[in-house]
Amino acid sequence: MNGKIVGISLLIFFACIIPLSYVHELGHSYICMMEGYTFDIQLGLDGGRMVCHGEIENQILFRGAGGVLAGIAALIPLSFFRTDRRYPIIVIGLLPLALGHFLNAGIETIFYETYMQDSVIWGMIMGLFAFVIFIGLATKFGKKEVNLL
């Protein structure tokens, strides 16, 4: 593997975690706001929390909106860069985060009760998922030439 490609990809990966966590919480907040309620967002190194000051009627949409919005946000840069040979760092750095947020949307929607009770365990599962995807992409694309501009 090319250390430069993997290093820059890691930098992109870690630099995007907190902003995408905020976007994730904004996804939940948007549904809360659309139902006419106010909300609070808290971010920390362990993730984000969003509190809606009201009872959401469409719980499925509310639970899935965060992961879907953050997943889409992580995919947007892939449409602006050629991700084949010239910019593998974008694929390696952002695709694991996008897929992780989409997985999170499913888990948060389907397994909501255990997700809220066992958030540390679910966080470790999603972190492992993103790590495995990162390693797989770094192995596949980490041998190519890198172009930073």
JSON list of C-alpha atoms in Angstrom, two decimals:
[
{"chain": "A", "resi": 1, "resn": "MET", "atom": "CA", "xyz": [0.00, 0.00, 0.00]},
{"chain": "A", "resi": 2, "resn": "ASN", "atom": "CA", "xyz": [1.08, 3.52, -0.71]},
{"chain": "A", "resi": 3, "resn": "GLY", "atom": "CA", "xyz": [1.58, 5.17, 2.70]},
{"chain": "A", "resi": 4, "resn": "LYS", "atom": "CA", "xyz": [0.84, 8.62, 1.28]},
{"chain": "A", "resi": 5, "resn": "ILE", "atom": "CA", "xyz": [-2.57, 7.55, -0.05]},
{"chain": "A", "resi": 6, "resn": "VAL", "atom": "CA", "xyz": [-3.51, 5.75, 3.17]},
{"chain": "A", "resi": 7, "resn": "GLY", "atom": "CA", "xyz": [-2.25, 8.61, 5.35]},
{"chain": "A", "resi": 8, "resn": "ILE", "atom": "CA", "xyz": [-4.20, 11.28, 3.50]},
{"chain": "A", "resi": 9, "resn": "SER", "atom": "CA", "xyz": [-7.26, 9.01, 3.45]},
{"chain": "A", "resi": 10, "resn": "LEU", "atom": "CA", "xyz": [-7.02, 8.59, 7.24]},
{"chain": "A", "resi": 11, "resn": "LEU", "atom": "CA", "xyz": [-6.75, 12.34, 7.63]},
{"chain": "A", "resi": 12, "resn": "ILE", "atom": "CA", "xyz": [-9.89, 12.84, 5.50]},
{"chain": "A", "resi": 13, "resn": "PHE", "atom": "CA", "xyz": [-11.68, 10.08, 7.41]},
{"chain": "A", "resi": 14, "resn": "PHE", "atom": "CA", "xyz": [-11.00, 11.53, 10.87]},
{"chain": "A", "resi": 15, "resn": "ALA", "atom": "CA", "xyz": [-11.52, 15.14, 9.77]},
{"chain": "A", "resi": 16, "resn": "CYS", "atom": "CA", "xyz": [-15.02, 14.28, 8.54]},
{"chain": "A", "resi": 17, "resn": "ILE", "atom": "CA", "xyz": [-16.28, 12.29, 11.53]},
{"chain": "A", "resi": 18, "resn": "ILE", "atom": "CA", "xyz": [-17.47, 15.22, 13.66]},
{"chain": "A", "resi": 19, "resn": "PRO", "atom": "CA", "xyz": [-18.92, 17.31, 10.79]},
{"chain": "A", "resi": 20, "resn": "LEU", "atom": "CA", "xyz": [-20.84, 14.26, 9.54]},
{"chain": "A", "resi": 21, "resn": "SER", "atom": "CA", "xyz": [-22.06, 13.58, 13.08]},
{"chain": "A", "resi": 22, "resn": "TYR", "atom": "CA", "xyz": [-23.47, 17.10, 13.10]},
{"chain": "A", "resi": 23, "resn": "VAL", "atom": "CA", "xyz": [-25.12, 16.53, 9.71]},
{"chain": "A", "resi": 24, "resn": "HIS", "atom": "CA", "xyz": [-26.53, 13.27, 11.09]},
{"chain": "A", "resi": 25, "resn": "GLU", "atom": "CA", "xyz": [-28.15, 15.11, 13.98]},
{"chain": "A", "resi": 26, "resn": "LEU", "atom": "CA", "xyz": [-29.40, 17.80, 11.59]},
{"chain": "A", "resi": 27, "resn": "GLY", "atom": "CA", "xyz": [-31.23, 15.04, 9.70]},
{"chain": "A", "resi": 28, "resn": "HIS", "atom": "CA", "xyz": [-33.17, 14.16, 12.85]},
{"chain": "A", "resi": 29, "resn": "SER", "atom": "CA", "xyz": [-33.63, 17.84, 13.64]},
{"chain": "A", "resi": 30, "resn": "TYR", "atom": "CA", "xyz": [-35.15, 18.56, 10.24]},
{"chain": "A", "resi": 31, "resn": "ILE", "atom": "CA", "xyz": [-37.97, 16.08, 10.88]},
{"chain": "A", "resi": 32, "resn": "CYS", "atom": "CA", "xyz": [-38.48, 17.55, 14.35]},
{"chain": "A", "resi": 33, "resn": "MET", "atom": "CA", "xyz": [-38.64, 21.05, 12.88]},
{"chain": "A", "resi": 34, "resn": "MET", "atom": "CA", "xyz": [-41.02, 19.95, 10.10]},
{"chain": "A", "resi": 35, "resn": "GLU", "atom": "CA", "xyz": [-43.43, 18.73, 12.78]},
{"chain": "A", "resi": 36, "resn": "GLY", "atom": "CA", "xyz": [-43.29, 22.16, 14.43]},
{"chain": "A", "resi": 37, "resn": "TYR", "atom": "CA", "xyz": [-41.00, 21.48, 17.38]},
{"chain": "A", "resi": 38, "resn": "THR", "atom": "CA", "xyz": [-37.74, 22.98, 18.59]},
{"chain": "A", "resi": 39, "resn": "PHE", "atom": "CA", "xyz": [-34.62, 20.92, 19.20]},
{"chain": "A", "resi": 40, "resn": "ASP", "atom": "CA", "xyz": [-31.17, 20.92, 20.78]},
{"chain": "A", "resi": 41, "resn": "ILE", "atom": "CA", "xyz": [-28.02, 19.31, 19.37]},
{"chain": "A", "resi": 42, "resn": "GLN", "atom": "CA", "xyz": [-25.04, 18.26, 21.47]},
{"chain": "A", "resi": 43, "resn": "LEU", "atom": "CA", "xyz": [-21.81, 16.95, 19.96]},
{"chain": "A", "resi": 44, "resn": "GLY", "atom": "CA", "xyz": [-18.94, 15.25, 21.71]},
{"chain": "A", "resi": 45, "resn": "LEU", "atom": "CA", "xyz": [-16.07, 12.92, 20.93]},
{"chain": "A", "resi": 46, "resn": "ASP", "atom": "CA", "xyz": [-18.40, 10.00, 21.60]},
{"chain": "A", "resi": 47, "resn": "GLY", "atom": "CA", "xyz": [-20.94, 11.16, 19.00]},
{"chain": "A", "resi": 48, "resn": "GLY", "atom": "CA", "xyz": [-23.93, 13.45, 18.86]},
{"chain": "A", "resi": 49, "resn": "ARG", "atom": "CA", "xyz": [-27.24, 13.74, 20.60]},
{"chain": "A", "resi": 50, "resn": "MET", "atom": "CA", "xyz": [-30.36, 15.48, 19.42]},
{"chain": "A", "resi": 51, "resn": "VAL", "atom": "CA", "xyz": [-33.33, 16.26, 21.64]},
{"chain": "A", "resi": 52, "resn": "CYS", "atom": "CA", "xyz": [-36.64, 17.13, 20.03]},
{"chain": "A", "resi": 53, "resn": "HIS", "atom": "CA", "xyz": [-38.96, 19.16, 22.26]},
{"chain": "A", "resi": 54, "resn": "GLY", "atom": "CA", "xyz": [-42.12, 17.42, 21.17]},
{"chain": "A", "resi": 55, "resn": "GLU", "atom": "CA", "xyz": [-43.56, 14.04, 20.23]},
{"chain": "A", "resi": 56, "resn": "ILE", "atom": "CA", "xyz": [-42.66, 13.03, 16.68]},
{"chain": "A", "resi": 57, "resn": "GLU", "atom": "CA", "xyz": [-45.48, 11.29, 14.82]},
{"chain": "A", "resi": 58, "resn": "ASN", "atom": "CA", "xyz": [-43.46, 9.67, 12.04]},
{"chain": "A", "resi": 59, "resn": "GLN", "atom": "CA", "xyz": [-40.88, 7.81, 14.14]},
{"chain": "A", "resi": 60, "resn": "ILE", "atom": "CA", "xyz": [-39.53, 5.74, 11.24]},
{"chain": "A", "resi": 61, "resn": "LEU", "atom": "CA", "xyz": [-38.72, 8.82, 9.19]},
{"chain": "A", "resi": 62, "resn": "PHE", "atom": "CA", "xyz": [-37.30, 10.58, 12.25]},
{"chain": "A", "resi": 63, "resn": "ARG", "atom": "CA", "xyz": [-35.01, 7.67, 13.18]},
{"chain": "A", "resi": 64, "resn": "GLY", "atom": "CA", "xyz": [-33.71, 7.07, 9.66]},
{"chain": "A", "resi": 65, "resn": "ALA", "atom": "CA", "xyz": [-33.29, 10.69, 8.55]},
{"chain": "A", "resi": 66, "resn": "GLY", "atom": "CA", "xyz": [-30.03, 11.30, 10.39]},
{"chain": "A", "resi": 67, "resn": "GLY", "atom": "CA", "xyz": [-28.05, 8.43, 8.90]},
{"chain": "A", "resi": 68, "resn": "VAL", "atom": "CA", "xyz": [-29.50, 8.94, 5.43]},
{"chain": "A", "resi": 69, "resn": "LEU", "atom": "CA", "xyz": [-28.66, 12.66, 5.37]},
{"chain": "A", "resi": 70, "resn": "ALA", "atom": "CA", "xyz": [-25.11, 12.10, 6.67]},
{"chain": "A", "resi": 71, "resn": "GLY", "atom": "CA", "xyz": [-24.59, 9.21, 4.24]},
{"chain": "A", "resi": 72, "resn": "ILE", "atom": "CA", "xyz": [-25.65, 11.37, 1.31]},
{"chain": "A", "resi": 73, "resn": "ALA", "atom": "CA", "xyz": [-23.45, 14.25, 2.55]},
{"chain": "A", "resi": 74, "resn": "ALA", "atom": "CA", "xyz": [-20.44, 11.91, 2.69]},
{"chain": "A", "resi": 75, "resn": "LEU", "atom": "CA", "xyz": [-21.11, 10.78, -0.90]},
{"chain": "A", "resi": 76, "resn": "ILE", "atom": "CA", "xyz": [-21.35, 14.30, -2.38]},
{"chain": "A", "resi": 77, "resn": "PRO", "atom": "CA", "xyz": [-17.56, 14.81, -2.78]},
{"chain": "A", "resi": 78, "resn": "LEU", "atom": "CA", "xyz": [-17.38, 11.55, -4.75]},
{"chain": "A", "resi": 79, "resn": "SER", "atom": "CA", "xyz": [-19.42, 13.21, -7.49]},
{"chain": "A", "resi": 80, "resn": "PHE", "atom": "CA", "xyz": [-16.93, 16.09, -7.81]},
{"chain": "A", "resi": 81, "resn": "PHE", "atom": "CA", "xyz": [-13.73, 14.06, -8.04]},
{"chain": "A", "resi": 82, "resn": "ARG", "atom": "CA", "xyz": [-12.78, 11.33, -10.45]},
{"chain": "A", "resi": 83, "resn": "THR", "atom": "CA", "xyz": [-12.44, 8.49, -8.03]},
{"chain": "A", "resi": 84, "resn": "ASP", "atom": "CA", "xyz": [-10.74, 5.97, -10.26]},
{"chain": "A", "resi": 85, "resn": "ARG", "atom": "CA", "xyz": [-6.98, 6.52, -10.42]},
{"chain": "A", "resi": 86, "resn": "ARG", "atom": "CA", "xyz": [-6.49, 10.15, -9.67]},
{"chain": "A", "resi": 87, "resn": "TYR", "atom": "CA", "xyz": [-8.33, 10.53, -6.37]},
{"chain": "A", "resi": 88, "resn": "PRO", "atom": "CA", "xyz": [-8.50, 7.21, -4.50]},
{"chain": "A", "resi": 89, "resn": "ILE", "atom": "CA", "xyz": [-8.12, 9.13, -1.22]},
{"chain": "A", "resi": 90, "resn": "ILE", "atom": "CA", "xyz": [-11.68, 10.45, -1.56]},
{"chain": "A", "resi": 91, "resn": "VAL", "atom": "CA", "xyz": [-13.12, 6.94, -1.96]},
{"chain": "A", "resi": 92, "resn": "ILE", "atom": "CA", "xyz": [-11.00, 5.46, 0.82]},
{"chain": "A", "resi": 93, "resn": "GLY", "atom": "CA", "xyz": [-11.65, 8.35, 3.23]},
{"chain": "A", "resi": 94, "resn": "LEU", "atom": "CA", "xyz": [-15.36, 8.99, 2.69]},
{"chain": "A", "resi": 95, "resn": "LEU", "atom": "CA", "xyz": [-17.04, 5.82, 1.44]},
{"chain": "A", "resi": 96, "resn": "PRO", "atom": "CA", "xyz": [-16.63, 3.99, 4.79]},
{"chain": "A", "resi": 97, "resn": "LEU", "atom": "CA", "xyz": [-18.28, 6.95, 6.55]},
{"chain": "A", "resi": 98, "resn": "ALA", "atom": "CA", "xyz": [-21.13, 7.07, 4.03]},
{"chain": "A", "resi": 99, "resn": "LEU", "atom": "CA", "xyz": [-21.80, 3.34, 4.29]},
{"chain": "A", "resi": 100, "resn": "GLY", "atom": "CA", "xyz": [-21.48, 3.55, 8.08]},
{"chain": "A", "resi": 101, "resn": "HIS", "atom": "CA", "xyz": [-24.13, 6.25, 8.27]},
{"chain": "A", "resi": 102, "resn": "PHE", "atom": "CA", "xyz": [-26.47, 4.30, 5.99]},
{"chain": "A", "resi": 103, "resn": "LEU", "atom": "CA", "xyz": [-25.97, 1.25, 8.24]},
{"chain": "A", "resi": 104, "resn": "ASN", "atom": "CA", "xyz": [-26.63, 3.49, 11.23]},
{"chain": "A", "resi": 105, "resn": "ALA", "atom": "CA", "xyz": [-29.90, 4.66, 9.68]},
{"chain": "A", "resi": 106, "resn": "GLY", "atom": "CA", "xyz": [-31.04, 1.05, 9.38]},
{"chain": "A", "resi": 107, "resn": "ILE", "atom": "CA", "xyz": [-29.95, 0.09, 12.88]},
{"chain": "A", "resi": 108, "resn": "GLU", "atom": "CA", "xyz": [-31.40, 3.22, 14.45]},
{"chain": "A", "resi": 109, "resn": "THR", "atom": "CA", "xyz": [-34.72, 2.59, 12.67]},
{"chain": "A", "resi": 110, "resn": "ILE", "atom": "CA", "xyz": [-35.06, -1.18, 13.07]},
{"chain": "A", "resi": 111, "resn": "PHE", "atom": "CA", "xyz": [-33.37, -1.73, 16.44]},
{"chain": "A", "resi": 112, "resn": "TYR", "atom": "CA", "xyz": [-34.22, 1.61, 18.05]},
{"chain": "A", "resi": 113, "resn": "GLU", "atom": "CA", "xyz": [-34.79, 0.35, 21.62]},
{"chain": "A", "resi": 114, "resn": "THR", "atom": "CA", "xyz": [-31.51, -1.55, 21.83]},
{"chain": "A", "resi": 115, "resn": "TYR", "atom": "CA", "xyz": [-29.74, 1.22, 19.91]},
{"chain": "A", "resi": 116, "resn": "MET", "atom": "CA", "xyz": [-30.70, 3.72, 22.60]},
{"chain": "A", "resi": 117, "resn": "GLN", "atom": "CA", "xyz": [-29.97, 1.34, 25.52]},
{"chain": "A", "resi": 118, "resn": "ASP", "atom": "CA", "xyz": [-26.73, -0.17, 24.21]},
{"chain": "A", "resi": 119, "resn": "SER", "atom": "CA", "xyz": [-25.29, 2.74, 22.27]},
{"chain": "A", "resi": 120, "resn": "VAL", "atom": "CA", "xyz": [-21.70, 1.84, 23.16]},
{"chain": "A", "resi": 121, "resn": "ILE", "atom": "CA", "xyz": [-22.02, -1.67, 21.73]},
{"chain": "A", "resi": 122, "resn": "TRP", "atom": "CA", "xyz": [-23.77, -0.43, 18.59]},
{"chain": "A", "resi": 123, "resn": "GLY", "atom": "CA", "xyz": [-21.11, 2.26, 18.23]},
{"chain": "A", "resi": 124, "resn": "MET", "atom": "CA", "xyz": [-18.38, -0.38, 18.38]},
{"chain": "A", "resi": 125, "resn": "ILE", "atom": "CA", "xyz": [-20.17, -2.50, 15.76]},
{"chain": "A", "resi": 126, "resn": "MET", "atom": "CA", "xyz": [-20.53, 0.49, 13.42]},
{"chain": "A", "resi": 127, "resn": "GLY", "atom": "CA", "xyz": [-16.93, 1.54, 14.07]},
{"chain": "A", "resi": 128, "resn": "LEU", "atom": "CA", "xyz": [-15.73, -1.97, 13.23]},
{"chain": "A", "resi": 129, "resn": "PHE", "atom": "CA", "xyz": [-17.84, -1.89, 10.05]},
{"chain": "A", "resi": 130, "resn": "ALA", "atom": "CA", "xyz": [-16.28, 1.42, 8.95]},
{"chain": "A", "resi": 131, "resn": "PHE", "atom": "CA", "xyz": [-12.79, 0.14, 9.84]},
{"chain": "A", "resi": 132, "resn": "VAL", "atom": "CA", "xyz": [-13.21, -3.04, 7.77]},
{"chain": "A", "resi": 133, "resn": "ILE", "atom": "CA", "xyz": [-14.54, -1.04, 4.80]},
{"chain": "A", "resi": 134, "resn": "PHE", "atom": "CA", "xyz": [-11.61, 1.42, 5.14]},
{"chain": "A", "resi": 135, "resn": "ILE", "atom": "CA", "xyz": [-9.04, -1.41, 5.19]},
{"chain": "A", "resi": 136, "resn": "GLY", "atom": "CA", "xyz": [-10.70, -3.09, 2.20]},
{"chain": "A", "resi": 137, "resn": "LEU", "atom": "CA", "xyz": [-10.74, 0.12, 0.16]},
{"chain": "A", "resi": 138, "resn": "ALA", "atom": "CA", "xyz": [-7.19, 1.02, 1.21]},
{"chain": "A", "resi": 139, "resn": "THR", "atom": "CA", "xyz": [-6.02, -2.41, 0.10]},
{"chain": "A", "resi": 140, "resn": "LYS", "atom": "CA", "xyz": [-7.84, -2.13, -3.23]},
{"chain": "A", "resi": 141, "resn": "PHE", "atom": "CA", "xyz": [-7.13, 1.52, -4.09]},
{"chain": "A", "resi": 142, "resn": "GLY", "atom": "CA", "xyz": [-4.05, 2.25, -1.95]},
{"chain": "A", "resi": 143, "resn": "LYS", "atom": "CA", "xyz": [-1.65, 1.09, -4.64]},
{"chain": "A", "resi": 144, "resn": "LYS", "atom": "CA", "xyz": [-2.62, 3.71, -7.21]},
{"chain": "A", "resi": 145, "resn": "GLU", "atom": "CA", "xyz": [-1.05, 7.06, -7.93]},
{"chain": "A", "resi": 146, "resn": "VAL", "atom": "CA", "xyz": [-2.33, 10.00, -5.92]},
{"chain": "A", "resi": 147, "resn": "ASN", "atom": "CA", "xyz": [-3.12, 13.45, -7.28]},
{"chain": "A", "resi": 148, "resn": "LEU", "atom": "CA", "xyz": [-3.87, 16.01, -4.60]},
{"chain": "A", "resi": 149, "resn": "LEU", "atom": "CA", "xyz": [-5.36, 18.66, -6.90]}
]
